[in-house]
Coordinates of C-alpha atoms and ligand atoms in Angstrom, one line a residue:
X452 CA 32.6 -7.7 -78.9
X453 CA 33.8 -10.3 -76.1
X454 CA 32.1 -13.6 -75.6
X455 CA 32.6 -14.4 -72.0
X456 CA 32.2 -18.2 -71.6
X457 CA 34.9 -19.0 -69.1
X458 CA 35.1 -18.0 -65.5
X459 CA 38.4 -15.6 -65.7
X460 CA 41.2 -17.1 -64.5
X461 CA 41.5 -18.0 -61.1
X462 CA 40.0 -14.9 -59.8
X463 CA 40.3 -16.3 -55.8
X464 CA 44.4 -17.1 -56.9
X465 CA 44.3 -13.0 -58.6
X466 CA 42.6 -11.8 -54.7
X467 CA 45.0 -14.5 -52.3
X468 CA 48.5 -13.3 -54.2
X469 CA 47.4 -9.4 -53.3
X470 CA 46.3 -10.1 -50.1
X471 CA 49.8 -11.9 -49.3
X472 CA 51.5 -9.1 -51.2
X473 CA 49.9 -6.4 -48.9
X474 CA 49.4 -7.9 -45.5
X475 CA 51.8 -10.3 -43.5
X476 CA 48.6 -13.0 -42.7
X477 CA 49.4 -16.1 -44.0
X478 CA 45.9 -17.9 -44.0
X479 CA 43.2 -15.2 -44.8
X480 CA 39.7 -16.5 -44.8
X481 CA 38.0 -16.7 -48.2
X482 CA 34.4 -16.2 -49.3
X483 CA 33.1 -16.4 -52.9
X484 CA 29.5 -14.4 -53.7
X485 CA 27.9 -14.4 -56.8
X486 CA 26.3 -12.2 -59.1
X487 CA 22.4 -12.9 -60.1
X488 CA 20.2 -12.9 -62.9
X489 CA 16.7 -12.5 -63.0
X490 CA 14.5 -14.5 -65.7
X491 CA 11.2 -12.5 -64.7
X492 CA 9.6 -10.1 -61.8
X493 CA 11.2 -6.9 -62.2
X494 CA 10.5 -4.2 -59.6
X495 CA 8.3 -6.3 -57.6
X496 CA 10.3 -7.3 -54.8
X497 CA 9.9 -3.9 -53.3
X498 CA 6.7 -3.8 -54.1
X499 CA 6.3 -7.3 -52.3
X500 CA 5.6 -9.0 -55.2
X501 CA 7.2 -12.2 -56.4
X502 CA 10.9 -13.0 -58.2
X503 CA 12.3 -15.3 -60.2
X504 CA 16.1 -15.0 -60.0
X505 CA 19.3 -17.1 -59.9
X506 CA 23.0 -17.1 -59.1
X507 CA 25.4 -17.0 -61.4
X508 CA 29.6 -18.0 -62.6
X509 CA 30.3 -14.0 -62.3
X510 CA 31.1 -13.8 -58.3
X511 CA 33.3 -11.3 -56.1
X512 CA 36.0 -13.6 -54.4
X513 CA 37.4 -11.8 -50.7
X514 CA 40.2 -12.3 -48.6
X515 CA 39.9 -11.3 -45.0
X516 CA 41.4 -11.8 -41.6
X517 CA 41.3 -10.3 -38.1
X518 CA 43.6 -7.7 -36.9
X519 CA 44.9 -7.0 -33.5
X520 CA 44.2 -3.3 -33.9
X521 CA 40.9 -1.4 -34.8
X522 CA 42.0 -0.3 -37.9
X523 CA 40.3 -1.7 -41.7
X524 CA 42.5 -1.7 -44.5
X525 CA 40.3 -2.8 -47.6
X526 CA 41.9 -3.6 -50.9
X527 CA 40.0 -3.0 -54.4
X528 CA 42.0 -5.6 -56.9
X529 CA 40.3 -4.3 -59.3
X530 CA 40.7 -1.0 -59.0
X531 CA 44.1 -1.3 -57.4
X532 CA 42.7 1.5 -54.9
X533 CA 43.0 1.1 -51.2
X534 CA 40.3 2.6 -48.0
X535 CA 42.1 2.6 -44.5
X536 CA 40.1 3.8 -41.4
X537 CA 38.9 2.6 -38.4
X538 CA 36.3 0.2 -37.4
X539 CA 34.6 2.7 -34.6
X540 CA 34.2 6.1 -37.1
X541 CA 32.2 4.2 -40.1
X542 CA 30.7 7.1 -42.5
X543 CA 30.6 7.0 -46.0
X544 CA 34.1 7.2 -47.5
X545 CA 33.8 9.4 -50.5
X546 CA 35.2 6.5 -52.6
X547 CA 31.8 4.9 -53.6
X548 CA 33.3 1.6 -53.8
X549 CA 34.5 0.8 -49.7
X550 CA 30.7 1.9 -48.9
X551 CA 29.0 -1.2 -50.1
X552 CA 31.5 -3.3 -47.2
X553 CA 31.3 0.0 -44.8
X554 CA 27.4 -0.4 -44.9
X555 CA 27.3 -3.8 -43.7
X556 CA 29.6 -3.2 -40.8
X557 CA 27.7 -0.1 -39.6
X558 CA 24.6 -2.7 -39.9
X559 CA 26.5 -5.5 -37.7
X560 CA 27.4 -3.0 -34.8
X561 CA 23.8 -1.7 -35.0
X562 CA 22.6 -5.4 -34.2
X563 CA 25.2 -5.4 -31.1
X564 CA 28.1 -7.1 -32.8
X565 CA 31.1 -6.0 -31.6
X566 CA 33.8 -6.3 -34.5
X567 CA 37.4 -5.9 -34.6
X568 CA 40.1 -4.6 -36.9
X569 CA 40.1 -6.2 -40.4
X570 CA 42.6 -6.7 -43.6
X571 CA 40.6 -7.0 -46.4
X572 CA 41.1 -7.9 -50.5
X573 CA 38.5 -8.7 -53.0
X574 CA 37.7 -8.5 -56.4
X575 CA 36.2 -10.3 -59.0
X576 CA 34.1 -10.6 -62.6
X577 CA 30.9 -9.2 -62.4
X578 CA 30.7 -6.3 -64.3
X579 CA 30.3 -3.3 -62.8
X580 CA 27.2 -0.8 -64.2
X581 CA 26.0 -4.0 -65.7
X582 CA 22.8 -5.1 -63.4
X583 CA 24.4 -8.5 -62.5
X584 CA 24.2 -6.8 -59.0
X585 CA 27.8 -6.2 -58.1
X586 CA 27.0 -4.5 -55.2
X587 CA 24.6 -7.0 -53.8
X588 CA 27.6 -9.8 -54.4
X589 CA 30.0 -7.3 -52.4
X590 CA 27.8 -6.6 -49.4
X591 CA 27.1 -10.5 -49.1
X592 CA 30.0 -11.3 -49.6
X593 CA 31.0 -8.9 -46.4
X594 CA 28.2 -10.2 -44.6
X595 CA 29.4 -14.0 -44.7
X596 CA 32.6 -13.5 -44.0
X597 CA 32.2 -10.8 -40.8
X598 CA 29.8 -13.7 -39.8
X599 CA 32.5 -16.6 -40.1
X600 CA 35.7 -14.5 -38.9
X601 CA 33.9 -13.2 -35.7
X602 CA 31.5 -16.2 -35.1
X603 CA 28.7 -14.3 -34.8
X604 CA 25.8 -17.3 -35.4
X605 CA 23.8 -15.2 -38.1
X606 CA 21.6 -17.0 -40.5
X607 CA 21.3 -16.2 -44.3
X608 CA 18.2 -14.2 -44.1
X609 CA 19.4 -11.8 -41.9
X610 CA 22.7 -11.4 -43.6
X611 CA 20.0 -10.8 -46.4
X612 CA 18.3 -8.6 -44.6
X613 CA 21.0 -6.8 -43.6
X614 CA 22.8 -6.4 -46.2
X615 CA 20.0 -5.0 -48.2
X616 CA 19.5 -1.9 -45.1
X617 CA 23.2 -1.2 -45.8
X618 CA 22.5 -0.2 -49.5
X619 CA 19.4 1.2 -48.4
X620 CA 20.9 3.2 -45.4
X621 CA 24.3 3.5 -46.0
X622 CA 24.5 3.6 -49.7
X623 CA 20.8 5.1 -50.2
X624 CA 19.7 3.4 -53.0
X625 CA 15.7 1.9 -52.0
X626 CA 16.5 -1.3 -53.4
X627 CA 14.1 -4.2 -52.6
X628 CA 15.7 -7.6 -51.5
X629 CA 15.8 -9.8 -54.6
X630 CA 19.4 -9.4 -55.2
X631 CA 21.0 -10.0 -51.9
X632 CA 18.5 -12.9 -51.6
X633 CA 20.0 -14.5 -55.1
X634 CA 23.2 -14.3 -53.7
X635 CA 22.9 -15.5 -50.5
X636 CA 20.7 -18.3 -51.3
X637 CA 21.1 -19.2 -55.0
X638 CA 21.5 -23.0 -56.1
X639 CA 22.9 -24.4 -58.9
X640 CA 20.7 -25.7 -61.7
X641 CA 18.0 -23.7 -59.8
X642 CA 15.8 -20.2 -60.3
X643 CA 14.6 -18.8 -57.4
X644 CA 10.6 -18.5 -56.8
X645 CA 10.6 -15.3 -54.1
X646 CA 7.3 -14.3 -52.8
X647 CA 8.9 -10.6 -51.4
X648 CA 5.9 -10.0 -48.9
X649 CA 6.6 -13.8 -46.4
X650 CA 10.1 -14.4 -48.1
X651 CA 8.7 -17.8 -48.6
X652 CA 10.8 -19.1 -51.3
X653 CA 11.0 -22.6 -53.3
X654 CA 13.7 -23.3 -55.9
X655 CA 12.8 -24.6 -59.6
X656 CA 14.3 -26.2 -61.4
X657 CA 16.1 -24.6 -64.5
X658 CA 17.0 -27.6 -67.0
X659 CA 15.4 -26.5 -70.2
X660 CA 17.3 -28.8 -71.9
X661 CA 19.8 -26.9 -75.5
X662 CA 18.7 -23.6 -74.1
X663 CA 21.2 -20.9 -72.6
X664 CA 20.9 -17.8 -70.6
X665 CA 22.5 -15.3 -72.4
X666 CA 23.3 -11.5 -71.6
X667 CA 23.8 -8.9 -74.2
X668 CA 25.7 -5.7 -72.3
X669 CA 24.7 -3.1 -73.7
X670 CA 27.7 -1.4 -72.2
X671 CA 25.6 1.5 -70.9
X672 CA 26.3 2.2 -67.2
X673 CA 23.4 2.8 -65.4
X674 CA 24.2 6.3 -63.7
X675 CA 20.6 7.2 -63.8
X676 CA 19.8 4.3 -61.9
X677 CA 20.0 5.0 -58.3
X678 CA 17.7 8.5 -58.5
X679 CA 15.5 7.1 -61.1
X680 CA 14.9 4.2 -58.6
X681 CA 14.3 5.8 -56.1
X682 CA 11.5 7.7 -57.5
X683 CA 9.9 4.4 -59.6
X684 CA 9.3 3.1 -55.4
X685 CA 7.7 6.8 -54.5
X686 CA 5.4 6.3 -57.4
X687 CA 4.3 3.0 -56.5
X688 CA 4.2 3.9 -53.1
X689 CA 1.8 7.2 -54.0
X690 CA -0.4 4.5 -55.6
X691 CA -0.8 2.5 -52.9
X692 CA -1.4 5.7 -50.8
X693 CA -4.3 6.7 -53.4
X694 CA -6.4 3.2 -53.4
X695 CA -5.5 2.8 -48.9
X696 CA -8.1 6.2 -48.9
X697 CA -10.8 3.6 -50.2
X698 CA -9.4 0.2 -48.9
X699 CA -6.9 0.3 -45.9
X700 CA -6.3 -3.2 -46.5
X701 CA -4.3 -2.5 -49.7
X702 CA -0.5 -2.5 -48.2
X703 CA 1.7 -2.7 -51.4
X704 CA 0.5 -3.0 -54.8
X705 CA 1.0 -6.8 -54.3
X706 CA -2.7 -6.4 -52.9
X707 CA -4.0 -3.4 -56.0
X708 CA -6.3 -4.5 -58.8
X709 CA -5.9 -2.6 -61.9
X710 CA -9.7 -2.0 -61.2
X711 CA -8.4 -0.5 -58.2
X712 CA -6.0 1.4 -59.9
X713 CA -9.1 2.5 -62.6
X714 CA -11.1 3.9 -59.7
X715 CA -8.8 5.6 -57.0
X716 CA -5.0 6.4 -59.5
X717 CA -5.7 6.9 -63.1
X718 CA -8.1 10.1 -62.2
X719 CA -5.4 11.5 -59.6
X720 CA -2.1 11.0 -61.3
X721 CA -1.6 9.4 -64.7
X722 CA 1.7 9.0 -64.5
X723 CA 2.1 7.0 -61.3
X724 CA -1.2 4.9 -62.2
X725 CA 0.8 4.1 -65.5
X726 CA 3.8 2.7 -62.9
X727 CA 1.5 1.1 -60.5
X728 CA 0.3 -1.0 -63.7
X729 CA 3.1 -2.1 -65.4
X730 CA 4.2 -3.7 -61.7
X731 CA 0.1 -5.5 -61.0
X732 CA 0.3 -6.9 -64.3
X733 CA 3.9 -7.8 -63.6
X734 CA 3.0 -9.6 -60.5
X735 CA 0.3 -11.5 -61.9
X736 CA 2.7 -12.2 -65.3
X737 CA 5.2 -14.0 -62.8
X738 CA 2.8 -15.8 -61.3
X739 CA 1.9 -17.4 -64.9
X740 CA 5.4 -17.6 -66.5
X741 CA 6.1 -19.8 -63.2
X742 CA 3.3 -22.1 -64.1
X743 CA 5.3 -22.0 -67.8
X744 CA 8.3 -23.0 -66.4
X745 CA 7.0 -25.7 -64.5
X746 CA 4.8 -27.3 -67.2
X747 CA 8.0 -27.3 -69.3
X748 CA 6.6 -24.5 -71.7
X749 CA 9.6 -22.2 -72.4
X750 CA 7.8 -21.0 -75.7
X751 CA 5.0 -19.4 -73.7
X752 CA 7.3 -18.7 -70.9
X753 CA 9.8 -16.8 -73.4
X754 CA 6.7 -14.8 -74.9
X755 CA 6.1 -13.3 -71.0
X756 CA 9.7 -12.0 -71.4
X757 CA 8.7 -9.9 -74.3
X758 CA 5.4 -8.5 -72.6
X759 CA 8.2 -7.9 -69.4
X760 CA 10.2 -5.9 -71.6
X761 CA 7.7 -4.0 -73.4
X762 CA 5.6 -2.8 -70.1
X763 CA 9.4 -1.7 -68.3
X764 CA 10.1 0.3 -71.4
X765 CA 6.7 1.7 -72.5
X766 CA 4.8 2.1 -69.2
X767 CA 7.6 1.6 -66.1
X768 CA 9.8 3.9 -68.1
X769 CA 13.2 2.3 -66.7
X770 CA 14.9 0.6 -70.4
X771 CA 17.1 2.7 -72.8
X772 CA 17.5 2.9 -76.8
X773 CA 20.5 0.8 -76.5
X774 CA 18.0 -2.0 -74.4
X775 CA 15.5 -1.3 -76.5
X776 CA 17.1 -1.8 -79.8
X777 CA 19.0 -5.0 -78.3
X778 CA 15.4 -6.7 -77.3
X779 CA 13.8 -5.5 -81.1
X780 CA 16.9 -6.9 -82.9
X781 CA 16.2 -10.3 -81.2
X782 CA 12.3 -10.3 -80.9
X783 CA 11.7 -12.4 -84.2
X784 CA 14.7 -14.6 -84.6
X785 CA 13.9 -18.4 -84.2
X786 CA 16.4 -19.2 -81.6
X787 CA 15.2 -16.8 -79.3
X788 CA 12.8 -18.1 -76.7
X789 CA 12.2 -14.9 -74.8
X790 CA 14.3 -11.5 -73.8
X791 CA 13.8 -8.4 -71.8
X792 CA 16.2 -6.2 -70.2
X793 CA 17.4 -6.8 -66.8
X794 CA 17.7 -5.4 -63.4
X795 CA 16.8 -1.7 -62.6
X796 CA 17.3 -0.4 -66.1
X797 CA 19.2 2.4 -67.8
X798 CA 22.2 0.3 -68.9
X799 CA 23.1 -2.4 -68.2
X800 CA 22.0 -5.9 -70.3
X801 CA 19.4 -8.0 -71.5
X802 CA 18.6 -11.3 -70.7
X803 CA 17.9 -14.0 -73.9
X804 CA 16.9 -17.3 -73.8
X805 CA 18.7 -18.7 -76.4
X806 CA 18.6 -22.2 -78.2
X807 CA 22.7 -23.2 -77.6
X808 CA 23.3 -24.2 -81.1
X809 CA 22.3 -21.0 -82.7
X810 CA 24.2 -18.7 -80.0
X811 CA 27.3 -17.6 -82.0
X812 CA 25.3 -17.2 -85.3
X813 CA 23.0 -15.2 -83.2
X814 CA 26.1 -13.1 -81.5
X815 CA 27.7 -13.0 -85.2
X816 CA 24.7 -10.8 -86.4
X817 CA 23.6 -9.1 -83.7
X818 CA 27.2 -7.6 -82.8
X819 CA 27.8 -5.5 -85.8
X820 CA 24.7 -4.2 -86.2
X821 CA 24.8 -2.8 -82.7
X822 CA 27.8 -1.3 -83.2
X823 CA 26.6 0.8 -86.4
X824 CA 23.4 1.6 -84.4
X825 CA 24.5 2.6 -80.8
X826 CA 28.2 3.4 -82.1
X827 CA 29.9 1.3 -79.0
X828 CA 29.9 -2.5 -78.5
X829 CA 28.1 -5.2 -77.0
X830 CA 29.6 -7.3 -74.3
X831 CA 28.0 -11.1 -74.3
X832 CA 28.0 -13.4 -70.8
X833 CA 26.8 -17.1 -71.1
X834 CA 25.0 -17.4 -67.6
X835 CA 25.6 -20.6 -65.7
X836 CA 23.3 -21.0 -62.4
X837 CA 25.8 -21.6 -59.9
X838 CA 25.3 -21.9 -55.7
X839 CA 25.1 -18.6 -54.0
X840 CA 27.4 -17.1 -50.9
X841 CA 29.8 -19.3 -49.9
X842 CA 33.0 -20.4 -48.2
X843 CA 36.3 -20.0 -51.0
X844 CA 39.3 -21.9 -51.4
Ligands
GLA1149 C1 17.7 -3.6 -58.7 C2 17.4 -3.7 -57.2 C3 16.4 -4.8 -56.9 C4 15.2 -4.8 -57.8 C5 15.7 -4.6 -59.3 C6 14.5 -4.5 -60.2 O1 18.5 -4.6 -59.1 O2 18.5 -3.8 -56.4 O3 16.0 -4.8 -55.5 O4 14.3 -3.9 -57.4 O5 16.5 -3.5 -59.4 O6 13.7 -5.6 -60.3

């Protein structure tokens, strides 16, 4: 077990000293871009439903500066591996990880900005596999610094937007926008209420006083993730296909019924009316755990976790046994508001509302039993809410 309640070290120091070490440049320009976590609304942003997600103390710190040549020569600290190639001939590298910043270049020069060479180092502390949305903190991260390096005038949303096509495009996951929007805009103290269809958004307030957001990792990577994903959108989106035959003003399952559903899915295709439900009754459970949060009733807010949980594992299909056992072993203890797993599913970690006091007895128990069960360890994060894409030191 590790119980992660520190920011590492100086991560920006770990990410300047390599860059110095590997490049001549003596002032590199640095950006920090967090991770997110999402308290409830899973798999409704591409279904232009609503969100409820935050930034958090796990970020991706990078060090860049211009060259005079063409050429990109991107770092991995982490992974001490290396990309070099040019800024005209972007195609995916083979390397997976240079993608996620290759993306978001080919997605700059597609708007018309033209970009020069660039040195490159980043790394960081969000787990990888471990749906805190490395990725998403990587690609932002990219975003905001091409922006500032080249003056290019972009606003946040359409580094959001952006940046989401590059993972969509480039990377070809389908993912929906919530977690470049958390960490672009997140803001300390302060969960993010997304309505995916306008992008309207207002920030709440997240001050339940003596309560923590923890995160059991389960320590399963989610390799399933990316095709399963895929196909959880293509199911939604036959659903919507099915009920537009009878009303052509349905255009995402933002607008379904399950009376809809009833009449025009569950005769066609059981299987993707049981998808398109779990997401209406998500949409409309968001829209009442908000009301929770704002009324100062974490009990009944905490319970909506649960019913989250049980409706991604039993009818979305996305959780895991490891997910699954973590959320059971948790589901009657006292100091446990609410809990659910997290993110796209199939690894990765659940999200607890815990009472602070009772954290490490909780963590004490849990741990062990875990490791007899699923025969590998838990991994436990504290989440702070912390501001979202920003300028380093
Ligand atoms: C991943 C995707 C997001 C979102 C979540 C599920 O994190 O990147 O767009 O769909 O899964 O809510």
């Amino acid at each position: 077990m590790t119980l992660t309640t520190e920011k590492a070290f100086s991560l920006s120091d770990r990410v300047k000293e390599k860059f110095h070490s590997t490049f001549a440049d003596s002032k590199p320009l640095i950006v920090r871009s967090p991770g997110r976590v999402n308290l409830i609304g899973e798999h409704t942003d591409y279904n232009h439903g609503f969100v409820l997600p935050a930034a958090i103390n796990k970020a991706i710190y990078m060090a860049v500066s211009r060259r005079s040549d063409d050429q990109l020569h991107i770092v991995s600290v982490d992974l001490d591996r290396t990309y070099k190639g040019s800024i005209h001939t972007i195609e995916p590298s083979g390397m997976h990880w240079p993608d996620y910043i290759l993306g978001v270049i080919q997605q700059l020069q597609g708007l018309g900005h033209p970009l020069g060479g660039l040195n490159c180092v980043f790394g960081g502390d969000i787990p990888l596999g471990a749906g805190m949305s490395s990725s998403a903190a990587l690609e932002c991260a990219t975003a905001f610094a091409l922006n500032e390096l080249f003056g290019l005038g972009l606003d946040q949303m359409t580094m959001v937007k952006l940046s989401q096509k590059a993972e969509n495009a480039f990377v070809g996951v389908q993912c929906g926008i919530m977690d470049q929007f958390a960490s672009m805009f997140g803001k300390k103290n302060h969960v993010i209420r997304l309505d995916c269809q306008s992008l309207d958004y207002t920030y709440v307030p997240f001050n339940t006083e003596g309560i923590r957001i923890v995160l059991l990792d389960t320590n399963v990577k989610h390799s399933l993730a990316s095709s399963e994903y895929n196909t959880r959108r293509q199911q939604c989106e036959a659903g919507v296909k099915l009920i537009q035959a009878h009303h052509p003003e349905v255009k995402s399952l933002r607008d379904a019924t399950l009376d809809m559903l009833a009449s025009y899915v569950a005769p066609v295709d059981a299987l993707v009316n049981q998808r398109c439900e779990y997401v209406v009754e998500e949409i409309s459970r968001l829209m009442a755990a908000t009301d929770d949060l704002e009324k100062g009733d974490i009990a009944a807010f905490g319970q909506k976790m649960f019913a989250t949980h049980d409706g991604l594992s039993r009818k979305y299909e996305v959780s895991c046994p490891e997910l699954d056992f973590l959320v059971d072993q948790v589901r009657n203890e006292p100091s446990v508001i609410g809990a659910r797993m997290m993110g796209g599913g199939f690894g990765g970690c659940t999200i607890n509302l815990v009472r602070e006091d009772a954290i490490d007895t909780l963590v004490e128990k849990i741990a062990p039993i875990y490791r007899k069960a699923m025969k590998k360890d838990m991994k436990v994060y504290i989440g702070q809410i912390e501001n979202g894409t920003s300028l380093g030191e």
